[in-house]
Coordinates of C-alpha atoms in Angstrom, one line a residue:
M91 CA 14.9 -2.7 -13.7
A92 CA 12.3 -5.4 -13.9
R93 CA 11.4 -4.8 -10.2
A94 CA 11.2 -1.1 -10.8
A95 CA 8.9 -1.5 -13.7
A96 CA 6.7 -3.9 -11.7
A97 CA 6.6 -1.5 -8.8
A98 CA 5.4 1.3 -11.0
C99 CA 2.3 -0.7 -11.9
G100 CA 0.9 0.1 -8.5
S101 CA -1.0 -3.2 -8.4
C102 CA -0.3 -6.3 -6.5
S103 CA -1.2 -8.7 -9.3
W104 CA 0.6 -7.1 -12.3
R105 CA 3.6 -9.0 -13.6
C106 CA 6.4 -7.4 -15.5
C107 CA 9.5 -8.7 -17.3
G108 CA 9.4 -12.4 -16.6
H109 CA 6.6 -12.6 -14.0
T110 CA 8.3 -10.4 -11.4
P111 CA 5.6 -9.8 -8.7
A112 CA 4.5 -6.2 -8.6
T113 CA 4.5 -4.5 -5.2
R114 CA 2.3 -1.9 -3.6
S115 CA 5.1 0.6 -3.3
R116 CA 5.4 3.0 -6.1
P117 CA 8.8 4.4 -6.8
S118 CA 9.2 6.2 -10.1
A119 CA 10.2 3.7 -12.9
F120 CA 8.9 5.6 -15.8
G121 CA 11.3 6.5 -18.6
H122 CA 13.9 3.9 -17.7
R123 CA 14.1 2.9 -21.4
I124 CA 14.5 -0.8 -20.6
P125 CA 12.1 -2.8 -22.8
F126 CA 9.4 -4.6 -20.8
G127 CA 6.0 -6.2 -21.1
V128 CA 3.1 -6.6 -18.6
I129 CA 0.8 -9.5 -17.9
F130 CA -2.7 -8.6 -16.6
G131 CA -4.0 -10.3 -13.5
G132 CA -7.7 -10.5 -12.8
T133 CA -7.5 -8.0 -9.9
D134 CA -5.8 -5.4 -12.2
V135 CA -8.7 -5.2 -14.7
N136 CA -11.6 -6.1 -12.5
E137 CA -10.8 -4.2 -9.4
D138 CA -7.7 -1.9 -9.3
A139 CA -8.5 -0.3 -12.7
N140 CA -11.7 1.1 -11.1
Q141 CA -9.6 3.1 -8.6
A142 CA -8.6 6.4 -10.2
E143 CA -5.0 6.6 -8.8
K144 CA -4.2 3.0 -9.6
N145 CA -5.8 3.4 -13.1
T146 CA -3.6 6.3 -13.8
V147 CA -0.4 4.5 -12.7
M148 CA -1.2 1.4 -14.7
G149 CA -2.1 3.5 -17.7
R150 CA 1.3 5.2 -17.6
V151 CA 3.0 1.8 -17.4
L152 CA 0.9 0.5 -20.2
E153 CA 2.0 3.4 -22.4
E154 CA 5.7 2.5 -22.0
A155 CA 5.2 -1.3 -22.2
R156 CA 6.2 -2.9 -25.5
F157 CA 3.4 -5.4 -25.2
A158 CA 0.7 -6.6 -22.7
V159 CA -0.8 -10.1 -22.2
A160 CA -4.3 -10.9 -21.2
F161 CA -5.4 -14.5 -20.5
T162 CA -8.8 -14.2 -22.3
E163 CA -10.5 -12.1 -25.0
S164 CA -12.9 -10.6 -22.4
M165 CA -10.0 -9.5 -20.3
K166 CA -8.4 -7.9 -23.3
E167 CA -11.6 -6.1 -24.2
M168 CA -12.0 -4.8 -20.6
A169 CA -8.4 -3.5 -20.5
Q170 CA -8.9 -1.7 -23.8
A171 CA -12.1 -0.1 -22.5
Q172 CA -10.5 0.9 -19.2
W173 CA -7.8 3.0 -20.8
K174 CA -9.6 4.2 -23.9
A175 CA -10.6 7.5 -22.2
R176 CA -7.0 8.2 -21.3
Q177 CA -5.9 7.6 -24.9
I178 CA -8.5 10.2 -26.1
S179 CA -7.4 12.7 -23.4
L180 CA -3.8 12.4 -24.3
A181 CA -4.5 12.8 -28.0
V182 CA -6.5 16.0 -27.4
T183 CA -3.9 17.6 -25.1
S184 CA -0.7 16.5 -26.7
A185 CA 1.1 18.7 -29.2
V186 CA 2.4 15.6 -31.1
P187 CA 0.5 12.5 -32.3
V188 CA -0.1 10.0 -29.5
Q189 CA 0.3 6.3 -30.1
P190 CA -2.7 4.5 -28.6
H191 CA -1.2 2.6 -25.7
A192 CA -3.7 -0.2 -25.2
K193 CA -5.3 -1.1 -28.5
G194 CA -2.9 -3.0 -30.7
K195 CA -0.4 -4.0 -28.0
I196 CA -2.5 -6.4 -25.9
Y197 CA -2.3 -10.0 -26.9
V198 CA -4.3 -13.0 -25.7
Q199 CA -2.4 -16.0 -24.3
S200 CA -4.0 -18.6 -22.1
Q201 CA -2.3 -19.1 -18.8
G202 CA 0.0 -22.1 -18.7
I203 CA 0.4 -24.2 -15.6
A204 CA 2.3 -27.3 -14.4
T205 CA 1.5 -29.4 -11.3
T206 CA 4.1 -31.1 -9.1
P207 CA 2.3 -33.0 -6.3
N208 CA 4.6 -34.1 -3.4
A209 CA 4.7 -37.9 -3.7
A210 CA 5.7 -38.2 0.0
F211 CA 2.8 -36.1 1.2
N212 CA 0.8 -37.7 4.0
W213 CA -3.0 -37.2 3.5
N214 CA -3.9 -38.5 7.0
T215 CA -1.5 -36.0 8.6
F216 CA -3.1 -33.2 6.7
L217 CA -6.6 -34.3 7.9
Q218 CA -5.4 -34.3 11.5
R219 CA -3.9 -30.9 11.0
S220 CA -7.3 -29.8 9.7
E221 CA -9.0 -31.2 12.8
I222 CA -10.9 -33.7 10.6
N223 CA -11.0 -36.9 12.7
Q224 CA -12.7 -39.3 10.3
S225 CA -11.6 -42.1 8.1
A226 CA -10.1 -40.8 4.9
D227 CA -12.0 -43.6 3.0
N228 CA -15.3 -42.0 3.7
L229 CA -14.6 -38.3 3.4
H230 CA -15.6 -35.8 0.8
I231 CA -13.3 -32.8 1.1
F232 CA -14.1 -29.7 -1.0
L233 CA -11.0 -27.5 -1.2
L234 CA -11.1 -23.7 -1.6
I235 CA -7.7 -22.2 -2.4
C236 CA -7.3 -18.5 -2.0
G237 CA -5.5 -15.7 -0.3
L238 CA -7.7 -14.3 2.5
R239 CA -8.9 -11.1 0.9
Q240 CA -12.4 -9.8 0.1
V241 CA -12.1 -10.3 -3.7
K242 CA -11.7 -14.0 -3.2
D243 CA -14.9 -14.1 -1.0
P244 CA -14.0 -17.3 0.9
L245 CA -17.0 -16.9 3.2
Y246 CA -19.5 -17.0 0.3
L247 CA -20.2 -20.8 0.7
V248 CA -19.4 -21.3 4.4
D249 CA -23.1 -21.3 5.5
A250 CA -24.1 -23.6 2.7
F251 CA -21.4 -26.1 3.4
S252 CA -21.9 -26.0 7.1
A253 CA -25.6 -26.8 6.7
W254 CA -24.7 -29.6 4.3
H255 CA -22.2 -31.0 6.9
Q256 CA -25.0 -31.1 9.5
E257 CA -26.8 -33.5 7.2
E258 CA -23.7 -35.3 5.8
P259 CA -21.0 -35.3 8.5
N260 CA -18.4 -36.7 6.1
V261 CA -18.6 -33.5 3.9
Y262 CA -16.1 -30.7 4.7
L263 CA -15.1 -27.4 3.2
V264 CA -11.4 -26.7 3.7
I265 CA -10.1 -23.2 3.0
V266 CA -6.3 -23.0 2.2
G267 CA -4.3 -19.9 1.7
P268 CA -2.2 -17.1 3.0
E269 CA -3.4 -14.3 5.3
V270 CA -3.3 -11.4 2.8
D271 CA -5.6 -8.9 4.4
P272 CA -5.2 -8.9 8.3
V273 CA -8.6 -7.3 9.0
F274 CA -10.5 -9.6 6.7
T275 CA -8.5 -12.6 8.0
R276 CA -9.8 -12.0 11.5
E277 CA -13.4 -11.9 10.1
V278 CA -12.8 -15.2 8.2
K279 CA -11.3 -16.9 11.3
A280 CA -14.2 -15.8 13.5
K281 CA -16.8 -17.0 10.9
V282 CA -15.1 -20.4 10.3
K283 CA -14.7 -21.0 14.1
R284 CA -18.5 -20.9 14.4
A285 CA -19.2 -23.0 11.2
A286 CA -19.3 -26.8 11.7
G287 CA -17.7 -28.7 8.8
V288 CA -15.5 -25.8 7.6
Q289 CA -11.8 -25.7 8.4
L290 CA -9.1 -23.0 7.7
I291 CA -5.5 -23.9 6.9
G292 CA -2.7 -21.5 6.3
E293 CA -0.4 -21.2 3.3
M294 CA 1.3 -24.4 2.1
P295 CA 4.3 -25.3 -0.1
Q296 CA 3.1 -25.6 -3.7
E297 CA 4.0 -29.3 -4.0
D298 CA 2.1 -30.1 -0.8
L299 CA -0.9 -28.1 -2.0
H300 CA -1.0 -29.9 -5.3
A301 CA -1.0 -33.2 -3.3
V302 CA -4.0 -32.0 -1.3
V303 CA -5.8 -31.0 -4.5
K304 CA -5.1 -34.5 -5.9
N305 CA -6.6 -36.1 -2.8
C306 CA -9.7 -33.9 -2.4
F307 CA -13.1 -34.6 -3.8
A308 CA -13.4 -31.3 -5.7
V309 CA -11.9 -27.8 -5.9
V310 CA -14.2 -24.8 -5.2
N311 CA -13.8 -21.2 -6.4
S312 CA -16.0 -18.5 -4.9
S313 CA -14.2 -15.3 -6.1
V314 CA -16.0 -12.1 -6.9
S315 CA -13.7 -11.7 -9.8
E316 CA -10.9 -13.7 -11.5
G317 CA -8.7 -13.2 -14.5
M318 CA -7.9 -16.9 -15.0
S319 CA -7.8 -19.0 -11.8
A320 CA -4.6 -21.0 -11.5
A321 CA -6.3 -23.1 -8.8
I322 CA -9.0 -24.2 -11.3
L323 CA -6.4 -25.0 -14.0
E324 CA -4.3 -27.0 -11.6
A325 CA -7.3 -29.0 -10.4
M326 CA -8.1 -29.8 -14.0
D327 CA -4.5 -30.8 -14.6
L328 CA -4.8 -33.2 -11.7
E329 CA -8.1 -34.5 -13.0
V330 CA -10.1 -33.2 -10.0
P331 CA -13.6 -31.8 -10.5
V332 CA -14.3 -28.1 -10.2
L333 CA -17.2 -26.1 -8.7
A334 CA -16.9 -22.4 -9.5
R335 CA -18.8 -19.2 -9.0
N336 CA -20.4 -18.1 -12.3
I337 CA -18.3 -15.0 -13.1
P338 CA -16.7 -14.1 -16.4
G339 CA -13.2 -15.2 -15.5
N340 CA -14.4 -18.6 -14.3
A341 CA -16.9 -19.1 -17.1
A342 CA -14.0 -18.6 -19.6
V343 CA -12.4 -21.8 -18.2
V344 CA -15.3 -23.8 -16.8
K345 CA -18.1 -24.9 -19.1
H346 CA -21.1 -25.8 -17.0
E347 CA -21.7 -29.5 -16.9
V348 CA -18.9 -30.0 -19.4
T349 CA -15.6 -29.2 -17.7
G350 CA -17.1 -28.4 -14.2
L351 CA -20.1 -26.9 -12.5
L352 CA -20.9 -23.2 -12.2
F353 CA -23.1 -21.6 -9.5
S354 CA -24.3 -18.1 -8.8
N355 CA -26.0 -17.9 -5.4
P356 CA -25.6 -20.3 -2.5
Q357 CA -28.9 -19.3 -1.0
R358 CA -30.9 -20.4 -4.1
Q359 CA -31.6 -23.9 -5.4
E360 CA -28.5 -23.8 -7.7
L361 CA -26.5 -25.7 -5.1
A362 CA -29.2 -28.3 -4.7
F363 CA -27.0 -30.6 -6.8
L364 CA -24.3 -30.7 -4.1
P365 CA -25.8 -33.6 -2.0
R366 CA -26.1 -35.6 -5.2
L367 CA -22.3 -35.3 -5.8
V368 CA -21.5 -37.5 -2.8
S369 CA -24.4 -40.0 -3.3
N370 CA -23.7 -43.5 -4.4
S371 CA -24.4 -42.7 -8.0
W372 CA -22.6 -39.5 -8.4
P373 CA -18.9 -39.8 -7.5
Q374 CA -18.1 -41.6 -10.8
A375 CA -20.3 -39.2 -12.7
I376 CA -18.6 -36.1 -11.3
H377 CA -15.2 -37.6 -11.9
L378 CA -16.1 -38.2 -15.5
L379 CA -17.4 -34.7 -15.7
G380 CA -13.9 -33.4 -14.8
L381 CA -12.3 -35.5 -17.4
L382 CA -14.8 -35.0 -20.2
K383 CA -12.8 -32.2 -21.9
Y384 CA -9.5 -33.1 -20.3
W385 CA -7.5 -33.2 -23.6
D386 CA -9.0 -29.9 -24.8
Y387 CA -7.8 -28.4 -21.5
R388 CA -4.3 -29.9 -21.7
H389 CA -3.9 -28.6 -25.3
E390 CA -4.8 -25.1 -24.2
H391 CA -3.2 -24.7 -20.8
H392 CA -0.6 -27.3 -20.0
L393 CA 2.8 -25.7 -19.6
Q394 CA 4.9 -28.6 -21.0
Q395 CA 2.9 -28.5 -24.3
K396 CA 3.3 -24.8 -24.5
L397 CA 7.1 -25.2 -24.2
T398 CA 7.3 -27.8 -26.8
S399 CA 4.8 -26.4 -29.3

């Protein structure tokens, strides 16, 4: 029944009853009377809820859920606002009192993560696979982890990094992730093929991906919207600096120049700091930047502490 409840959500990022991935199919799972809860993903609240059909399906699931979990206060507020109109409509048309299905049942819980980098992972082999034929000792790899779909906007920084690579040949942007949207994937591949210093790698086992994160210079996030980026949290857990697009979901995790760096437009001077990151004086500074609030981060997000607290 967990799978049925998840399928009813109609959104690929909802999780029901123990993190069962939701699917895009929508068999009827309403009224099954099995207690369940839902966990909001960023795509649910930021994107799918704006589509009338998906909004209706998610609203019906939320009505039957015993509880819902949002990763941040802002996500909770957005979810309450999205389904407020439906609550009012039901209260007006129903012959019996209607229990508000969003307000009062959404709880905020920061996302917990755990990293398990593969100790046997070969960094040099990864570089060869990425067609980066330079000494690992002199490289600055910026890693963008995302499924290839428009909401992740992996092309957002391609031109900026390609221009930087022309000036600093040891700087690369590597995009890693599964091909989620076939049409958009073709667009990404075509763009990356023409962009010097930008490489595209397919999906990797989690342990190998964590090893790549641990070896890279910094993790980049360029999403249009996020709930709470697991890639950012994992980078922090592995003590790797983060550069993130300044959107609400990222800003809830990354405090500019405290736990990472935020940017808004790659065409403006906001990315002028990038060359300084790989200068002689900056590697140590940016590393310290990533560690500055490390213990605050671990207290809030580390899975092992959540399990033992």
